[in-house]
Amino acid sequence: MSWCDKLASTPTVGFTLDWHFVPSSAILQAFSTILDKLVQDNKQMFTVERQEPFNLTFTTYDGYQYSIEPSKVAVSFQHRLKVKHVSGGPPTMELLSIPTPFSKLLPIVANKLIEAALLLPGAPARTISRIGIVSTTLVAIDEVPPGIARFIKYIGRPWKGSVDNFNVQIVADLNKTTKWSDRCVHLLVKPEDREQVPAVQFDWQRTFSSGQPLTHDSLKDIMASAETASLKYLEELAEGSQFDEDLIRSTT
Amino acid sequence: MRTSFAAPRNIDYSDTKPLPNASESLIGRFVDVPATSSATSRLPDFGDYAEVYAVTARIAGRINATNVSEQERNSLLRERQVLLDKKLGGTITGKEANRLEYVRWSLDRIEDAQHGLTLDALESSVVRYEKFLAEVQALQEELRQLTKGNK
């Protein structure tokens, strides 16, 4: 079980494709097979968050957000709350999404993305240049895994650790082969407002040296290898040996 | 009175009207974080409900951690023992020491999932009694002042 499971992290998975401009109405039409299923008790179970000339975003009531742009398609999960009125009492909050571990949510989100990508207008002729897997965690700094705590400490060293709040983004290259290169966007945010919860986000990305075909089998293969590599990197971050100054000194 | 709590698997969508003081009845949107290199750097924004979300996320994390199998917990315990033996024997490497810290953290999370709710309830009772004590002491002080004034 990953640390992301224990901290209720939420996944986002996305593809970067070659550019193709299609009106958002055509995208909506293409996604009708997904939308038609989002009905319960004669009620529409999704909301369209954004519809612009070429962009579309819609969110299902159980927390899956689909985002389609001319060169990107992504599916993310986040917990959704609902204000609920009660008879003779104050309103209460209700969790609509089902608490599920990150490692179980990730394949669900990945399958939804594959389904969505195959529905994109002009899909058979398009290619994929990048896959991204994002882990977002809202967590108090004193509850983060030791490796991430070490990461934060490492960044705050020039100020002798006297870092009250921060918003740090580091993009680092990880691996490179002739077929692909991996990188990760590390984002750490501790807001000044004490009421706001700090956020830790790791956006792992694999960029292909040549476009990958947009077919079911190809997407499954790409996804499987990306899931394995990104989860491995997330575990490395949680252990944090790369931020251990003694180890850094011993290798230089 | 109709209760408001529904099990997550038994969702009631009967009321989706926004409250006068709530911007929307469904909460949880993404906001863009300035990013030069990635278009996917977005964080959830819960506005005034961030605290509610934080509590919910903790509960969700605990539910997940509770589901850790006995086999996985035992595997973590065994790994901790091996690493501790190395540490006590003075043969632990820096990387292994970091791994030990992570394994301990993982076990702590599992323990928190098992006992955290009870401890939280205990803590809130202590806070409530401390508040009550402070109120009683304030009342005593007020009565003492009044008694003094009447003399």
Short mmCIF file of C-alpha atoms in Angstrom, two decimals:
data_model
loop_
_atom_site.label_atom_id
_atom_site.label_comp_id
_atom_site.label_asym_id
_atom_site.label_seq_id
_atom_site.Cartn_x
_atom_site.Cartn_y
_atom_site.Cartn_z
CA MET A 1 0.00 0.00 0.00
CA SER A 2 1.36 3.39 -1.03
CA TRP A 3 1.67 6.38 1.34
CA CYS A 4 -0.84 8.05 -1.01
CA ASP A 5 -3.42 5.50 0.16
CA LYS A 6 -2.84 6.31 3.81
CA LEU A 7 -3.22 10.06 3.23
CA ALA A 8 -6.25 9.81 0.90
CA SER A 9 -4.35 11.34 -2.03
CA THR A 10 -6.32 11.80 -5.23
CA PRO A 11 -5.12 11.03 -8.77
CA THR A 12 -5.23 12.88 -12.06
CA VAL A 13 -4.18 11.14 -15.26
CA GLY A 14 -3.81 12.91 -18.59
CA PHE A 15 -2.54 12.60 -22.15
CA THR A 16 -0.95 15.28 -24.31
CA LEU A 17 -1.85 14.77 -27.95
CA ASP A 18 -1.19 16.46 -31.27
CA TRP A 19 -3.31 19.60 -31.70
CA HIS A 20 -6.76 19.19 -33.15
CA PHE A 21 -9.35 21.95 -32.94
CA VAL A 22 -12.91 20.76 -32.64
CA PRO A 23 -15.86 22.83 -31.36
CA SER A 24 -16.78 21.93 -27.80
CA SER A 25 -20.29 21.04 -28.98
CA ALA A 26 -18.72 18.27 -31.10
CA ILE A 27 -16.76 17.08 -28.06
CA LEU A 28 -19.96 16.98 -26.02
CA GLN A 29 -21.61 14.97 -28.75
CA ALA A 30 -18.66 12.56 -28.90
CA PHE A 31 -18.88 12.06 -25.12
CA SER A 32 -22.62 11.38 -25.10
CA THR A 33 -21.94 7.66 -24.61
CA ILE A 34 -20.28 8.52 -21.27
CA LEU A 35 -22.81 11.20 -20.31
CA ASP A 36 -25.82 9.01 -21.10
CA LYS A 37 -24.71 6.62 -18.36
CA LEU A 38 -24.57 9.45 -15.79
CA VAL A 39 -28.24 9.37 -14.86
CA GLN A 40 -29.68 8.08 -11.60
CA ASP A 41 -33.32 8.15 -10.50
CA ASN A 42 -34.15 10.29 -13.54
CA LYS A 43 -31.57 12.88 -12.49
CA GLN A 44 -28.51 14.14 -14.34
CA MET A 45 -25.46 13.14 -12.30
CA PHE A 46 -22.90 15.52 -13.77
CA THR A 47 -22.32 19.22 -14.19
CA VAL A 48 -20.62 20.98 -17.11
CA GLU A 49 -18.03 23.16 -15.41
CA ARG A 50 -16.60 24.88 -18.46
CA GLN A 51 -17.57 25.06 -22.09
CA GLU A 52 -15.46 27.32 -24.24
CA PRO A 53 -15.01 27.30 -28.05
CA PHE A 54 -12.54 24.37 -27.96
CA ASN A 55 -12.49 23.33 -24.29
CA LEU A 56 -14.86 21.26 -22.23
CA THR A 57 -14.83 20.26 -18.57
CA PHE A 58 -17.49 18.25 -16.83
CA THR A 59 -17.61 16.61 -13.40
CA THR A 60 -19.60 13.64 -12.26
CA TYR A 61 -21.34 13.77 -8.89
CA ASP A 62 -19.14 10.95 -7.62
CA GLY A 63 -16.01 13.03 -8.16
CA TYR A 64 -14.55 12.32 -11.62
CA GLN A 65 -13.65 15.39 -13.62
CA TYR A 66 -13.10 15.14 -17.38
CA SER A 67 -11.16 17.93 -19.04
CA ILE A 68 -10.75 18.12 -22.81
CA GLU A 69 -8.66 20.69 -24.68
CA PRO A 70 -7.34 20.77 -28.28
CA SER A 71 -4.09 19.04 -27.22
CA LYS A 72 -4.96 17.53 -23.84
CA VAL A 73 -7.36 15.15 -22.23
CA ALA A 74 -7.37 14.43 -18.51
CA VAL A 75 -9.48 12.71 -15.88
CA SER A 76 -9.10 13.51 -12.22
CA PHE A 77 -10.73 12.43 -9.01
CA GLN A 78 -11.46 14.52 -5.98
CA HIS A 79 -13.77 14.05 -3.07
CA ARG A 80 -17.01 15.96 -3.40
CA LEU A 81 -19.10 17.30 -0.61
CA LYS A 82 -22.70 18.38 -0.64
CA VAL A 83 -24.51 20.76 1.66
CA LYS A 84 -27.59 18.94 2.80
CA HIS A 85 -30.61 20.48 4.48
CA VAL A 86 -32.11 18.62 7.43
CA SER A 87 -35.48 18.89 9.01
CA GLY A 88 -35.40 21.13 12.09
CA GLY A 89 -31.62 21.36 12.23
CA PRO A 90 -28.67 23.12 10.73
CA PRO A 91 -27.47 22.00 7.27
CA THR A 92 -24.81 19.33 7.21
CA MET A 93 -22.05 18.26 4.82
CA GLU A 94 -22.27 14.96 3.04
CA LEU A 95 -19.45 13.20 1.21
CA LEU A 96 -20.72 12.17 -2.23
CA SER A 97 -17.57 10.39 -3.39
CA ILE A 98 -16.59 7.04 -1.94
CA PRO A 99 -13.31 7.02 0.03
CA THR A 100 -11.04 4.74 -1.99
CA PRO A 101 -7.27 4.24 -1.75
CA PHE A 102 -5.13 6.07 -4.31
CA SER A 103 -3.73 2.82 -5.69
CA LYS A 104 -7.29 1.61 -6.38
CA LEU A 105 -8.48 4.97 -7.72
CA LEU A 106 -5.56 5.27 -10.12
CA PRO A 107 -6.55 2.35 -12.40
CA ILE A 108 -10.20 3.51 -12.29
CA VAL A 109 -9.21 7.02 -13.39
CA ALA A 110 -6.80 5.54 -15.97
CA ASN A 111 -9.55 3.39 -17.51
CA LYS A 112 -11.89 6.37 -17.65
CA LEU A 113 -9.16 8.36 -19.41
CA ILE A 114 -8.55 5.61 -21.97
CA GLU A 115 -12.30 5.44 -22.64
CA ALA A 116 -12.41 9.24 -23.02
CA ALA A 117 -9.32 9.42 -25.26
CA LEU A 118 -10.75 6.84 -27.66
CA LEU A 119 -13.92 8.96 -27.95
CA LEU A 120 -12.05 12.14 -28.94
CA PRO A 121 -13.07 13.50 -32.33
CA GLY A 122 -10.56 12.32 -34.94
CA ALA A 123 -9.07 9.85 -32.44
CA PRO A 124 -7.78 7.16 -34.82
CA ALA A 125 -5.55 9.62 -36.65
CA ARG A 126 -4.14 11.32 -33.56
CA THR A 127 -1.04 10.45 -31.56
CA ILE A 128 0.02 10.81 -27.93
CA SER A 129 3.22 12.61 -27.02
CA ARG A 130 3.00 12.56 -23.21
CA ILE A 131 1.30 10.85 -20.31
CA GLY A 132 1.06 12.44 -16.88
CA ILE A 133 0.07 10.94 -13.52
CA VAL A 134 -0.55 13.40 -10.71
CA SER A 135 -0.91 12.71 -7.02
CA THR A 136 -2.51 15.49 -4.97
CA THR A 137 -2.51 15.30 -1.18
CA LEU A 138 -3.93 17.76 1.31
CA VAL A 139 -2.06 17.11 4.52
CA ALA A 140 -0.67 18.93 7.55
CA ILE A 141 3.10 19.31 7.29
CA ASP A 142 3.67 17.32 10.49
CA GLU A 143 1.81 14.37 8.96
CA VAL A 144 3.67 14.09 5.64
CA PRO A 145 5.87 11.02 5.01
CA PRO A 146 9.44 11.42 6.34
CA GLY A 147 10.95 11.83 2.86
CA ILE A 148 8.71 14.75 2.02
CA ALA A 149 9.39 16.31 5.42
CA ARG A 150 13.10 15.99 4.55
CA PHE A 151 12.41 17.61 1.16
CA ILE A 152 10.77 20.61 2.86
CA LYS A 153 13.60 20.83 5.39
CA TYR A 154 16.15 20.66 2.57
CA ILE A 155 14.48 23.55 0.72
CA GLY A 156 14.29 25.66 3.90
CA ARG A 157 17.95 25.19 4.83
CA PRO A 158 19.25 28.57 3.61
CA TRP A 159 16.89 30.18 6.14
CA LYS A 160 17.85 27.68 8.88
CA GLY A 161 14.41 26.12 8.65
CA SER A 162 12.60 29.34 9.57
CA VAL A 163 10.14 28.96 6.73
CA ASP A 164 6.63 29.82 7.76
CA ASN A 165 4.78 29.37 4.49
CA PHE A 166 5.87 28.48 0.98
CA ASN A 167 4.79 27.80 -2.58
CA VAL A 168 7.56 25.84 -4.27
CA GLN A 169 7.56 24.24 -7.69
CA ILE A 170 10.49 22.20 -8.94
CA VAL A 171 10.56 20.46 -12.31
CA ALA A 172 13.19 17.73 -12.35
CA ASP A 173 14.30 15.36 -15.10
CA LEU A 174 14.29 11.77 -13.83
CA ASN A 175 15.19 9.23 -16.52
CA LYS A 176 15.85 9.20 -20.22
CA THR A 177 15.94 6.46 -22.85
CA THR A 178 15.87 6.61 -26.63
CA LYS A 179 12.08 6.12 -26.55
CA TRP A 180 11.01 8.39 -23.71
CA SER A 181 12.09 10.78 -20.98
CA ASP A 182 10.56 11.12 -17.52
CA ARG A 183 10.26 14.20 -15.36
CA CYS A 184 8.29 15.27 -12.33
CA VAL A 185 6.77 18.60 -11.34
CA HIS A 186 7.00 18.81 -7.55
CA LEU A 187 4.65 21.33 -6.02
CA LEU A 188 4.57 22.09 -2.30
CA VAL A 189 2.19 24.71 -0.97
CA LYS A 190 1.80 25.81 2.63
CA PRO A 191 -0.56 28.80 2.60
CA GLU A 192 -0.13 31.77 4.91
CA ASP A 193 -3.73 31.34 6.03
CA ARG A 194 -3.62 28.85 8.92
CA GLU A 195 -7.15 27.69 8.10
CA GLN A 196 -6.03 26.41 4.71
CA VAL A 197 -4.59 22.91 4.48
CA PRO A 198 -1.09 22.53 2.98
CA ALA A 199 -0.96 20.66 -0.34
CA VAL A 200 1.63 18.33 -1.81
CA GLN A 201 1.38 17.55 -5.51
CA PHE A 202 3.63 15.40 -7.67
CA ASP A 203 3.03 15.55 -11.40
CA TRP A 204 4.97 12.66 -12.94
CA GLN A 205 5.26 12.87 -16.74
CA ARG A 206 6.59 10.59 -19.48
CA THR A 207 7.28 12.27 -22.83
CA PHE A 208 7.70 10.04 -25.87
CA SER A 209 10.31 10.76 -28.51
CA SER A 210 7.78 9.82 -31.19
CA GLY A 211 3.97 9.97 -31.17
CA GLN A 212 2.24 6.89 -29.81
CA PRO A 213 -0.85 5.57 -31.61
CA LEU A 214 -4.21 6.28 -30.03
CA THR A 215 -5.47 2.72 -29.89
CA HIS A 216 -6.83 0.73 -26.97
CA ASP A 217 -3.87 -1.67 -26.78
CA SER A 218 -1.26 1.07 -27.12
CA LEU A 219 -2.94 3.19 -24.42
CA LYS A 220 -3.15 0.19 -22.06
CA ASP A 221 0.58 -0.49 -22.48
CA ILE A 222 1.55 3.16 -22.01
CA MET A 223 -0.66 3.41 -18.94
CA ALA A 224 0.62 0.23 -17.30
CA SER A 225 4.28 1.23 -17.56
CA ALA A 226 3.52 4.82 -16.46
CA GLU A 227 1.59 3.61 -13.39
CA THR A 228 4.45 1.36 -12.32
CA ALA A 229 7.13 4.02 -12.85
CA SER A 230 5.18 6.85 -11.20
CA LEU A 231 4.23 4.81 -8.11
CA LYS A 232 7.87 3.75 -7.75
CA TYR A 233 8.97 7.38 -7.88
CA LEU A 234 6.30 8.41 -5.34
CA GLU A 235 7.64 5.77 -2.95
CA GLU A 236 11.19 7.05 -3.46
CA LEU A 237 10.02 10.55 -2.60
CA ALA A 238 8.36 9.28 0.58
CA GLU A 239 11.60 7.62 1.66
CA GLY A 240 13.49 10.75 0.70
CA SER A 241 17.06 9.47 0.37
CA GLN A 242 17.62 11.99 -2.44
CA PHE A 243 17.13 14.79 0.10
CA ASP A 244 19.44 13.26 2.68
CA GLU A 245 22.42 15.58 2.87
CA ASP A 246 24.74 12.92 4.27
CA LEU A 247 23.95 10.67 1.31
CA ILE A 248 24.28 13.57 -1.14
CA ARG A 249 27.71 14.43 0.29
CA SER A 250 28.86 10.82 0.16
CA THR A 251 28.07 10.56 -3.57
CA THR A 252 29.70 13.83 -4.63
CA MET B 1 -36.33 14.12 12.93
CA ARG B 2 -34.85 12.99 9.66
CA THR B 3 -31.15 12.35 10.03
CA SER B 4 -28.66 13.77 7.61
CA PHE B 5 -25.96 11.15 7.59
CA ALA B 6 -26.02 8.73 4.73
CA ALA B 7 -23.56 5.97 4.06
CA PRO B 8 -21.35 6.87 1.10
CA ARG B 9 -22.78 3.98 -0.90
CA ASN B 10 -26.35 5.09 -0.29
CA ILE B 11 -26.26 8.60 -1.72
CA ASP B 12 -29.25 10.89 -1.50
CA TYR B 13 -29.31 13.57 -4.18
CA SER B 14 -32.75 14.84 -3.23
CA ASP B 15 -31.61 18.30 -2.28
CA THR B 16 -29.12 20.17 -4.41
CA LYS B 17 -30.35 23.73 -3.86
CA PRO B 18 -27.57 26.09 -2.78
CA LEU B 19 -27.76 27.59 0.66
CA PRO B 20 -27.98 31.39 0.93
CA ASN B 21 -24.51 31.48 2.44
CA ALA B 22 -22.97 28.77 0.27
CA SER B 23 -21.77 29.52 -3.21
CA GLU B 24 -22.79 26.09 -4.44
CA SER B 25 -24.15 22.91 -3.05
CA LEU B 26 -21.49 20.73 -4.62
CA ILE B 27 -18.08 21.69 -3.38
CA GLY B 28 -14.68 20.90 -4.76
CA ARG B 29 -13.17 22.63 -7.78
CA PHE B 30 -9.68 22.91 -9.15
CA VAL B 31 -7.83 26.19 -9.34
CA ASP B 32 -4.85 26.85 -11.56
CA VAL B 33 -1.55 27.38 -9.82
CA PRO B 34 0.86 29.60 -11.78
CA ALA B 35 3.09 27.14 -13.58
CA THR B 36 5.46 27.69 -16.43
CA SER B 37 6.20 24.11 -17.27
CA SER B 38 3.09 22.12 -16.64
CA ALA B 39 -0.52 22.70 -17.43
CA THR B 40 -1.59 20.13 -14.89
CA SER B 41 -0.41 21.96 -11.78
CA ARG B 42 -3.82 22.47 -10.29
CA LEU B 43 -4.87 22.21 -6.69
CA PRO B 44 -8.33 21.65 -5.31
CA ASP B 45 -10.01 24.72 -3.89
CA PHE B 46 -12.64 24.21 -1.23
CA GLY B 47 -13.01 27.85 -0.23
CA ASP B 48 -14.68 28.18 3.14
CA TYR B 49 -15.07 24.41 3.31
CA ALA B 50 -11.33 23.62 3.38
CA GLU B 51 -11.46 22.66 7.03
CA VAL B 52 -14.40 20.32 6.44
CA TYR B 53 -12.50 18.79 3.55
CA ALA B 54 -9.37 18.35 5.67
CA VAL B 55 -11.34 16.44 8.29
CA THR B 56 -12.99 14.37 5.56
CA ALA B 57 -9.63 13.62 3.94
CA ARG B 58 -8.27 12.46 7.29
CA ILE B 59 -11.28 10.20 7.79
CA ALA B 60 -10.87 8.88 4.23
CA GLY B 61 -7.16 8.25 4.88
CA ARG B 62 -8.00 6.38 8.08
CA ILE B 63 -10.59 4.25 6.29
CA ASN B 64 -7.96 3.39 3.68
CA ALA B 65 -5.29 2.63 6.27
CA THR B 66 -7.75 0.44 8.21
CA ASN B 67 -8.02 -1.71 5.10
CA VAL B 68 -4.34 -2.62 5.21
CA SER B 69 -4.16 -6.40 5.24
CA GLU B 70 -2.68 -8.28 8.17
CA GLN B 71 -0.16 -9.70 5.72
CA GLU B 72 1.06 -6.24 4.71
CA ARG B 73 1.23 -5.08 8.33
CA ASN B 74 3.25 -8.16 9.27
CA SER B 75 5.53 -7.57 6.30
CA LEU B 76 6.16 -4.00 7.52
CA LEU B 77 6.80 -5.26 11.06
CA ARG B 78 9.31 -7.83 9.77
CA GLU B 79 11.07 -5.22 7.65
CA ARG B 80 11.25 -2.87 10.64
CA GLN B 81 12.79 -5.64 12.75
CA VAL B 82 15.44 -6.43 10.12
CA LEU B 83 16.34 -2.74 9.77
CA LEU B 84 16.37 -2.26 13.56
CA ASP B 85 18.73 -5.24 13.93
CA LYS B 86 21.04 -3.61 11.41
CA LYS B 87 20.80 -0.30 13.23
CA LEU B 88 21.63 -1.88 16.59
CA GLY B 89 24.43 -3.84 14.97
CA GLY B 90 25.85 -0.62 13.55
CA THR B 91 25.70 -1.88 9.97
CA ILE B 92 22.76 0.18 8.72
CA THR B 93 23.38 2.35 5.65
CA GLY B 94 21.99 5.86 5.22
CA LYS B 95 19.46 4.66 2.66
CA GLU B 96 18.31 1.87 4.97
CA ALA B 97 17.97 4.33 7.85
CA ASN B 98 15.66 6.42 5.69
CA ARG B 99 13.71 3.31 4.77
CA LEU B 100 13.38 2.47 8.48
CA GLU B 101 11.94 5.93 9.13
CA TYR B 102 9.41 5.43 6.31
CA VAL B 103 8.41 1.96 7.54
CA ARG B 104 7.87 3.39 11.04
CA TRP B 105 5.74 6.19 9.58
CA SER B 106 3.65 3.64 7.65
CA LEU B 107 3.08 1.59 10.81
CA ASP B 108 2.15 4.76 12.70
CA ARG B 109 -0.47 5.58 10.08
CA ILE B 110 -1.96 2.09 10.42
CA GLU B 111 -2.01 2.45 14.20
CA ASP B 112 -3.63 5.88 13.86
CA ALA B 113 -6.32 4.33 11.65
CA GLN B 114 -6.99 1.68 14.29
CA HIS B 115 -7.02 3.89 17.37
CA GLY B 116 -7.12 7.47 16.05
CA LEU B 117 -10.88 7.91 16.16
CA THR B 118 -11.03 6.78 19.80
CA LEU B 119 -8.13 9.07 20.73
CA ASP B 120 -9.75 11.98 18.89
CA ALA B 121 -12.99 11.38 20.82
CA LEU B 122 -11.00 11.25 24.06
CA GLU B 123 -9.17 14.45 23.16
CA SER B 124 -12.41 16.27 22.39
CA SER B 125 -13.82 15.13 25.77
CA VAL B 126 -10.72 16.47 27.52
CA VAL B 127 -11.08 19.79 25.67
CA ARG B 128 -14.76 19.94 26.65
CA TYR B 129 -13.97 19.26 30.34
CA GLU B 130 -11.15 21.80 30.32
CA LYS B 131 -13.54 24.39 28.90
CA PHE B 132 -16.09 23.48 31.56
CA LEU B 133 -13.44 23.80 34.28
CA ALA B 134 -12.46 27.24 32.98
CA GLU B 135 -16.10 28.32 33.04
CA VAL B 136 -16.58 27.04 36.61
CA GLN B 137 -13.42 28.85 37.72
CA ALA B 138 -14.64 32.05 36.05
CA LEU B 139 -17.99 31.69 37.85
CA GLN B 140 -16.20 31.10 41.19
CA GLU B 141 -14.13 34.23 40.63
CA GLU B 142 -17.24 36.24 39.78
CA LEU B 143 -19.00 35.01 42.93
CA ARG B 144 -15.91 35.84 45.03
CA GLN B 145 -15.87 39.38 43.64
CA LEU B 146 -19.59 39.80 44.32
CA THR B 147 -19.23 38.45 47.88
CA LYS B 148 -16.36 40.87 48.50
CA GLY B 149 -18.45 43.77 47.19
CA ASN B 150 -21.40 42.92 49.47
CA LYS B 151 -19.15 42.87 52.56
#
